[in-house]
mmCIF file of C-alpha atoms in Angstrom:
data_model
loop_
_atom_site.group_PDB
_atom_site.id
_atom_site.type_symbol
_atom_site.label_atom_id
_atom_site.label_comp_id
_atom_site.label_asym_id
_atom_site.label_seq_id
_atom_site.Cartn_x
_atom_site.Cartn_y
_atom_site.Cartn_z
ATOM 1 C CA MET A 1 82.323 51.777 92.778
ATOM 2 C CA PRO A 2 84.099 53.803 90.034
ATOM 3 C CA ASP A 3 83.845 53.740 86.810
ATOM 4 C CA THR A 4 85.748 51.168 85.019
ATOM 5 C CA GLN A 5 87.675 51.746 81.628
ATOM 6 C CA ALA A 6 84.719 49.284 80.047
ATOM 7 C CA ASP A 7 82.541 52.096 80.897
ATOM 8 C CA ILE A 8 84.318 55.230 79.471
ATOM 9 C CA ASP A 9 85.034 53.187 76.089
ATOM 10 C CA ARG A 10 80.804 52.157 75.854
ATOM 11 C CA GLU A 11 80.370 56.116 76.669
ATOM 12 C CA ILE A 12 82.898 57.172 73.949
ATOM 13 C CA ALA A 13 81.363 54.411 71.472
ATOM 14 C CA ASP A 14 77.542 55.585 71.946
ATOM 15 C CA ILE A 15 78.638 59.079 71.465
ATOM 16 C CA SER A 16 80.751 58.748 68.401
ATOM 17 C CA THR A 17 78.089 56.648 66.749
ATOM 18 C CA ALA A 18 74.963 59.115 67.775
ATOM 19 C CA VAL A 19 77.638 61.850 65.946
ATOM 20 C CA ALA A 20 78.142 59.666 62.585
ATOM 21 C CA LYS A 21 74.086 58.316 62.957
ATOM 22 C CA ALA A 22 73.380 62.488 62.367
ATOM 23 C CA VAL A 23 76.121 62.962 59.945
ATOM 24 C CA ALA A 24 74.496 60.426 57.714
ATOM 25 C CA GLY A 25 71.425 62.382 58.389
ATOM 26 C CA GLY A 26 72.596 65.530 56.668
ATOM 27 C CA GLU A 27 73.932 67.724 59.768
ATOM 28 C CA PRO A 28 77.273 68.838 59.502
ATOM 29 C CA GLU A 29 80.109 67.474 61.447
ATOM 30 C CA PRO A 30 80.648 68.924 64.727
ATOM 31 C CA GLU A 31 83.856 70.811 65.025
ATOM 32 C CA HIS A 32 84.317 71.005 68.476
ATOM 33 C CA PRO A 33 83.668 68.878 72.018
ATOM 34 C CA LEU A 34 80.525 68.750 73.993
ATOM 35 C CA ARG A 35 80.700 70.971 76.723
ATOM 36 C CA ASP A 36 79.378 68.537 78.626
ATOM 37 C CA TYR A 37 81.260 65.239 77.264
ATOM 38 C CA LYS A 38 80.725 62.731 79.647
ATOM 39 C CA PRO A 39 83.215 60.395 79.471
ATOM 40 C CA TYR A 40 85.334 63.332 80.253
ATOM 41 C CA ARG A 41 83.839 63.327 84.062
ATOM 42 C CA SER A 42 85.630 66.763 85.191
ATOM 43 C CA THR A 43 83.159 68.459 82.316
ATOM 44 C CA VAL A 44 79.946 67.534 84.081
ATOM 45 C CA LEU A 45 81.088 69.360 86.823
ATOM 46 C CA ARG A 46 82.705 72.898 85.703
ATOM 47 C CA HIS A 47 80.909 73.246 82.156
ATOM 48 C CA PRO A 48 78.709 76.520 81.383
ATOM 49 C CA HIS A 49 75.443 76.042 82.423
ATOM 50 C CA GLN A 50 74.239 79.240 81.341
ATOM 51 C CA PRO A 51 74.201 80.879 77.773
ATOM 52 C CA LEU A 52 77.807 82.975 77.453
ATOM 53 C CA ILE A 53 77.579 85.987 77.582
ATOM 54 C CA LEU A 54 79.453 88.650 74.727
ATOM 55 C CA THR A 55 81.835 91.195 76.761
ATOM 56 C CA GLU A 56 83.883 94.259 75.370
ATOM 57 C CA GLN A 57 87.592 93.616 76.177
ATOM 58 C CA ALA A 58 89.548 95.726 78.600
ATOM 59 C CA ASP A 59 92.219 97.396 77.230
ATOM 60 C CA THR A 60 94.714 95.853 79.071
ATOM 61 C CA GLU A 61 93.108 92.907 78.016
ATOM 62 C CA LEU A 62 94.537 93.813 74.366
ATOM 63 C CA ARG A 63 97.632 95.714 75.155
ATOM 64 C CA GLY A 64 99.297 92.767 77.707
ATOM 65 C CA PRO A 65 101.380 90.904 78.171
ATOM 66 C CA VAL A 66 103.644 91.889 75.538
ATOM 67 C CA PHE A 67 106.665 90.051 74.764
ATOM 68 C CA GLY A 68 109.380 91.514 72.586
ATOM 69 C CA VAL A 69 112.457 89.623 70.997
ATOM 70 C CA THR A 70 114.542 90.696 73.708
ATOM 71 C CA ASP A 71 112.443 88.538 76.252
ATOM 72 C CA VAL A 72 112.506 85.202 74.115
ATOM 73 C CA THR A 73 116.431 83.622 74.165
ATOM 74 C CA GLU A 74 117.601 80.756 72.481
ATOM 75 C CA LEU A 75 118.224 79.350 75.744
ATOM 76 C CA ASP A 76 114.348 78.586 76.392
ATOM 77 C CA ARG A 77 113.569 76.388 73.212
ATOM 78 C CA ASP A 78 115.908 73.573 74.440
ATOM 79 C CA LEU A 79 113.873 72.096 77.174
ATOM 80 C CA THR A 80 117.341 69.945 78.141
ATOM 81 C CA ARG A 81 119.494 72.789 79.194
ATOM 82 C CA HIS A 82 117.546 74.311 82.004
ATOM 83 C CA GLY A 83 118.941 72.243 84.822
ATOM 84 C CA LEU A 84 122.636 71.492 85.917
ATOM 85 C CA GLY A 85 123.059 68.201 84.444
ATOM 86 C CA GLU A 86 121.285 66.045 81.282
ATOM 87 C CA PRO A 87 117.481 65.169 81.871
ATOM 88 C CA LEU A 88 116.504 61.558 81.565
ATOM 89 C CA GLY A 89 114.942 60.244 78.666
ATOM 90 C CA GLU A 90 114.356 60.445 74.883
ATOM 91 C CA ARG A 91 115.811 63.469 73.396
ATOM 92 C CA ILE A 92 113.552 64.713 70.646
ATOM 93 C CA THR A 93 113.842 67.691 68.248
ATOM 94 C CA LEU A 94 110.113 69.084 67.311
ATOM 95 C CA THR A 95 109.399 71.574 64.576
ATOM 96 C CA GLY A 96 106.835 73.210 62.750
ATOM 97 C CA ARG A 97 105.164 76.019 61.399
ATOM 98 C CA VAL A 98 101.953 78.163 62.635
ATOM 99 C CA LEU A 99 99.945 78.861 59.864
ATOM 100 C CA ASP A 100 96.514 81.104 58.657
ATOM 101 C CA ARG A 101 93.673 79.585 57.039
ATOM 102 C CA ASP A 102 95.323 80.344 53.459
ATOM 103 C CA GLY A 103 98.620 78.627 54.628
ATOM 104 C CA ARG A 104 100.350 82.072 55.346
ATOM 105 C CA PRO A 105 103.371 81.855 57.711
ATOM 106 C CA VAL A 106 102.294 83.533 61.186
ATOM 107 C CA ARG A 107 105.379 85.075 62.524
ATOM 108 C CA ARG A 108 107.321 86.474 65.375
ATOM 109 C CA GLN A 109 104.360 84.254 67.193
ATOM 110 C CA LEU A 110 105.445 83.582 70.877
ATOM 111 C CA VAL A 111 104.784 79.608 70.980
ATOM 112 C CA GLU A 112 104.753 78.203 74.940
ATOM 113 C CA VAL A 113 104.881 74.249 75.776
ATOM 114 C CA TRP A 114 104.769 72.321 78.794
ATOM 115 C CA GLN A 115 105.076 68.966 79.314
ATOM 116 C CA ALA A 116 105.870 65.774 81.723
ATOM 117 C CA ASN A 117 108.925 64.389 81.927
ATOM 118 C CA ALA A 118 110.007 60.722 80.488
ATOM 119 C CA ALA A 119 108.388 59.692 83.240
ATOM 120 C CA GLY A 120 105.055 60.973 82.907
ATOM 121 C CA ARG A 121 105.453 63.535 86.339
ATOM 122 C CA TYR A 122 105.087 67.287 85.933
ATOM 123 C CA ALA A 123 107.042 69.332 87.958
ATOM 124 C CA HIS A 124 104.298 70.769 89.702
ATOM 125 C CA HIS A 125 102.933 70.912 93.565
ATOM 126 C CA ARG A 126 99.862 68.784 92.503
ATOM 127 C CA ASP A 127 101.509 66.298 90.323
ATOM 128 C CA GLN A 128 101.995 63.636 93.134
ATOM 129 C CA HIS A 129 101.640 60.161 91.469
ATOM 130 C CA PRO A 130 104.566 58.104 92.701
ATOM 131 C CA ALA A 131 106.514 58.644 89.415
ATOM 132 C CA PRO A 132 110.500 59.852 89.964
ATOM 133 C CA LEU A 133 110.806 64.032 89.568
ATOM 134 C CA ASP A 134 114.001 65.198 87.433
ATOM 135 C CA PRO A 135 115.962 67.698 88.526
ATOM 136 C CA ASN A 136 117.131 68.374 85.356
ATOM 137 C CA PHE A 137 113.369 69.009 83.664
ATOM 138 C CA THR A 138 111.011 71.648 83.912
ATOM 139 C CA GLY A 139 109.354 70.681 80.947
ATOM 140 C CA THR A 140 108.460 74.383 79.929
ATOM 141 C CA GLY A 141 109.738 76.362 77.201
ATOM 142 C CA ARG A 142 109.132 78.764 74.339
ATOM 143 C CA CYS A 143 110.057 80.381 70.912
ATOM 144 C CA LEU A 144 109.181 83.030 68.616
ATOM 145 C CA THR A 145 108.435 81.705 65.373
ATOM 146 C CA ASP A 146 110.315 83.039 62.449
ATOM 147 C CA ASP A 147 109.615 84.572 59.079
ATOM 148 C CA GLU A 148 108.486 81.339 57.723
ATOM 149 C CA GLY A 149 106.247 80.952 60.600
ATOM 150 C CA ARG A 150 108.639 77.687 62.086
ATOM 151 C CA TYR A 151 109.202 77.245 65.491
ATOM 152 C CA SER A 152 111.406 74.254 66.723
ATOM 153 C CA PHE A 153 112.403 72.938 70.431
ATOM 154 C CA THR A 154 114.670 70.421 71.821
ATOM 155 C CA THR A 155 113.047 68.390 74.314
ATOM 156 C CA ILE A 156 112.741 64.945 75.751
ATOM 157 C CA LYS A 157 109.593 62.729 74.592
ATOM 158 C CA PRO A 158 106.611 62.585 77.495
ATOM 159 C CA GLY A 159 105.784 59.751 79.462
ATOM 160 C CA ALA A 160 101.803 58.554 79.648
ATOM 161 C CA TYR A 161 100.477 59.345 82.791
ATOM 162 C CA PRO A 162 97.602 58.165 84.966
ATOM 163 C CA TRP A 163 94.722 60.583 86.380
ATOM 164 C CA ARG A 164 91.636 59.965 88.120
ATOM 165 C CA ASN A 165 89.124 60.190 85.666
ATOM 166 C CA HIS A 166 88.276 56.562 86.273
ATOM 167 C CA LEU A 167 90.029 53.249 86.967
ATOM 168 C CA ASN A 168 93.149 52.494 85.110
ATOM 169 C CA ALA A 169 92.714 55.673 83.367
ATOM 170 C CA TRP A 170 96.178 56.977 81.410
ATOM 171 C CA ARG A 171 96.807 60.015 79.346
ATOM 172 C CA PRO A 172 98.992 59.244 75.882
ATOM 173 C CA ALA A 173 102.095 61.332 75.485
ATOM 174 C CA HIS A 174 101.329 64.907 75.134
ATOM 175 C CA ILE A 175 102.536 67.922 75.258
ATOM 176 C CA HIS A 176 100.962 71.537 75.837
ATOM 177 C CA PHE A 177 101.143 74.208 73.115
ATOM 178 C CA SER A 178 99.843 77.857 73.638
ATOM 179 C CA ILE A 179 99.719 80.500 70.875
ATOM 180 C CA PHE A 180 99.735 83.705 71.813
ATOM 181 C CA GLY A 181 98.567 85.795 68.826
ATOM 182 C CA THR A 182 99.140 89.588 69.605
ATOM 183 C CA ALA A 183 97.287 89.821 73.174
ATOM 184 C CA PHE A 184 97.000 87.668 75.911
ATOM 185 C CA ALA A 185 92.944 87.622 75.275
ATOM 186 C CA GLN A 186 93.361 85.979 71.715
ATOM 187 C CA ARG A 187 95.307 82.984 73.529
ATOM 188 C CA LEU A 188 95.167 79.647 72.168
ATOM 189 C CA VAL A 189 96.052 76.405 73.849
ATOM 190 C CA THR A 190 96.171 72.890 72.678
ATOM 191 C CA GLN A 191 97.797 69.282 72.889
ATOM 192 C CA MET A 192 100.357 67.545 70.558
ATOM 193 C CA TYR A 193 100.364 63.957 70.845
ATOM 194 C CA PHE A 194 102.503 61.096 69.062
ATOM 195 C CA PRO A 195 102.336 58.538 66.275
ATOM 196 C CA ASN A 196 101.033 55.312 67.042
ATOM 197 C CA ASP A 197 99.722 55.700 70.773
ATOM 198 C CA PRO A 198 98.118 52.876 71.564
ATOM 199 C CA LEU A 199 96.680 54.683 74.313
ATOM 200 C CA PHE A 200 94.543 56.410 71.861
ATOM 201 C CA ARG A 201 91.490 54.456 71.663
ATOM 202 C CA TYR A 202 91.018 54.313 75.542
ATOM 203 C CA ASP A 203 91.609 58.245 76.450
ATOM 204 C CA PRO A 204 88.204 60.541 76.418
ATOM 205 C CA ILE A 205 90.062 63.914 76.321
ATOM 206 C CA PHE A 206 91.681 62.960 72.491
ATOM 207 C CA ASN A 207 88.404 61.052 71.746
ATOM 208 C CA SER A 208 86.305 64.229 73.040
ATOM 209 C CA VAL A 209 87.206 65.514 69.498
ATOM 210 C CA PRO A 210 84.719 64.561 67.365
ATOM 211 C CA SER A 211 85.959 64.688 63.663
ATOM 212 C CA GLU A 212 88.374 61.774 63.193
ATOM 213 C CA ALA A 213 90.239 64.090 60.643
ATOM 214 C CA ALA A 214 90.646 66.460 63.285
ATOM 215 C CA ARG A 215 92.026 64.185 66.024
ATOM 216 C CA GLN A 216 94.604 63.023 63.105
ATOM 217 C CA ARG A 217 95.647 66.899 63.044
ATOM 218 C CA MET A 218 96.669 66.659 66.791
ATOM 219 C CA ILE A 219 99.380 63.809 65.872
ATOM 220 C CA ALA A 220 102.741 64.700 64.852
ATOM 221 C CA THR A 221 104.907 62.729 61.947
ATOM 222 C CA TYR A 222 107.985 61.402 62.512
ATOM 223 C CA ASP A 223 110.602 62.956 59.805
ATOM 224 C CA HIS A 224 113.727 60.997 59.880
ATOM 225 C CA ASP A 225 115.081 63.871 57.937
ATOM 226 C CA LEU A 226 114.757 66.242 61.558
ATOM 227 C CA SER A 227 116.490 63.433 63.633
ATOM 228 C CA ILE A 228 119.969 64.589 64.733
ATOM 229 C CA PRO A 229 122.681 61.634 64.552
ATOM 230 C CA GLU A 230 123.898 60.554 67.990
ATOM 231 C CA LEU A 231 121.404 63.027 69.634
ATOM 232 C CA SER A 232 117.384 63.555 68.736
ATOM 233 C CA LEU A 233 115.150 62.228 66.752
ATOM 234 C CA GLY A 234 112.704 64.231 65.018
ATOM 235 C CA TYR A 235 109.347 64.914 64.994
ATOM 236 C CA ARG A 236 107.400 67.696 62.867
ATOM 237 C CA TRP A 237 103.624 69.003 63.510
ATOM 238 C CA ASP A 238 102.083 72.130 62.344
ATOM 239 C CA ILE A 239 99.806 74.516 63.629
ATOM 240 C CA VAL A 240 96.637 76.072 61.760
ATOM 241 C CA LEU A 241 95.048 79.060 63.363
ATOM 242 C CA ASP A 242 91.925 78.666 61.550
ATOM 243 C CA GLY A 243 89.569 77.421 58.803
ATOM 244 C CA PRO A 244 88.772 73.756 57.573
ATOM 245 C CA ALA A 245 92.449 72.163 58.101
ATOM 246 C CA ALA A 246 92.189 74.521 61.764
ATOM 247 C CA THR A 247 93.999 72.334 64.814
ATOM 248 C CA TRP A 248 91.756 71.522 67.503
ATOM 249 C CA MET A 249 92.218 74.418 70.414
ATOM 250 C CA GLU A 250 90.926 73.861 73.532
ATOM 251 C CA GLU A 251 89.954 77.630 74.505
ATOM 252 C CA GLY A 252 88.181 77.802 70.774
ATOM 253 C CA ARG A 253 89.317 79.871 67.874
#
């Protein structure tokens, strides 16, 4: 029989209780999820079983790919203009700043996003769940940060979608972010969520981040002043690359 949501809930609660007990006993609060976080079933199968080996970076890793100002256009940041017509769903304006640990802006940084459409389906051949594709929405975009470290996108709020981690498993609505640094080998990947999502408590990926404060830093803030009349609702989300207020990253820091 497949695992149920109740099975996953118990495992998440047990791990959270163990972490809280360790912290109360004087251990530092963990910054990163367990590599074999059991409620997220596939991590048990694919996490490293041997100590990681430090290797020197190849010259190609440090120097490519390279993106210049002319490679990224204004059209790339508006995900609603990549088709022949208007995409379906709730249009949103999303902006924020990419900052270092001291709050300084990270300028001319390539920021990429990818996401599901309003029905919760990716425009990818491996996504075959029975939700409609939108011919006017690819779900991908990119931009360069400005001199204040600011990025901005116009897009469609993604829908929740099922996945096969356990019976009746659903992922909260989210947008994937990629920050490239100055070379491909420095790339960082994370996910941004929307406030007050009822699926947070059920999602083992979201809850694999052990710190409640870190989980909250992955959630955007609704900002009415960013909303554009008759067009879109506004959300703000800053990305901090290092330090005690860092945004959690899937690929480490």
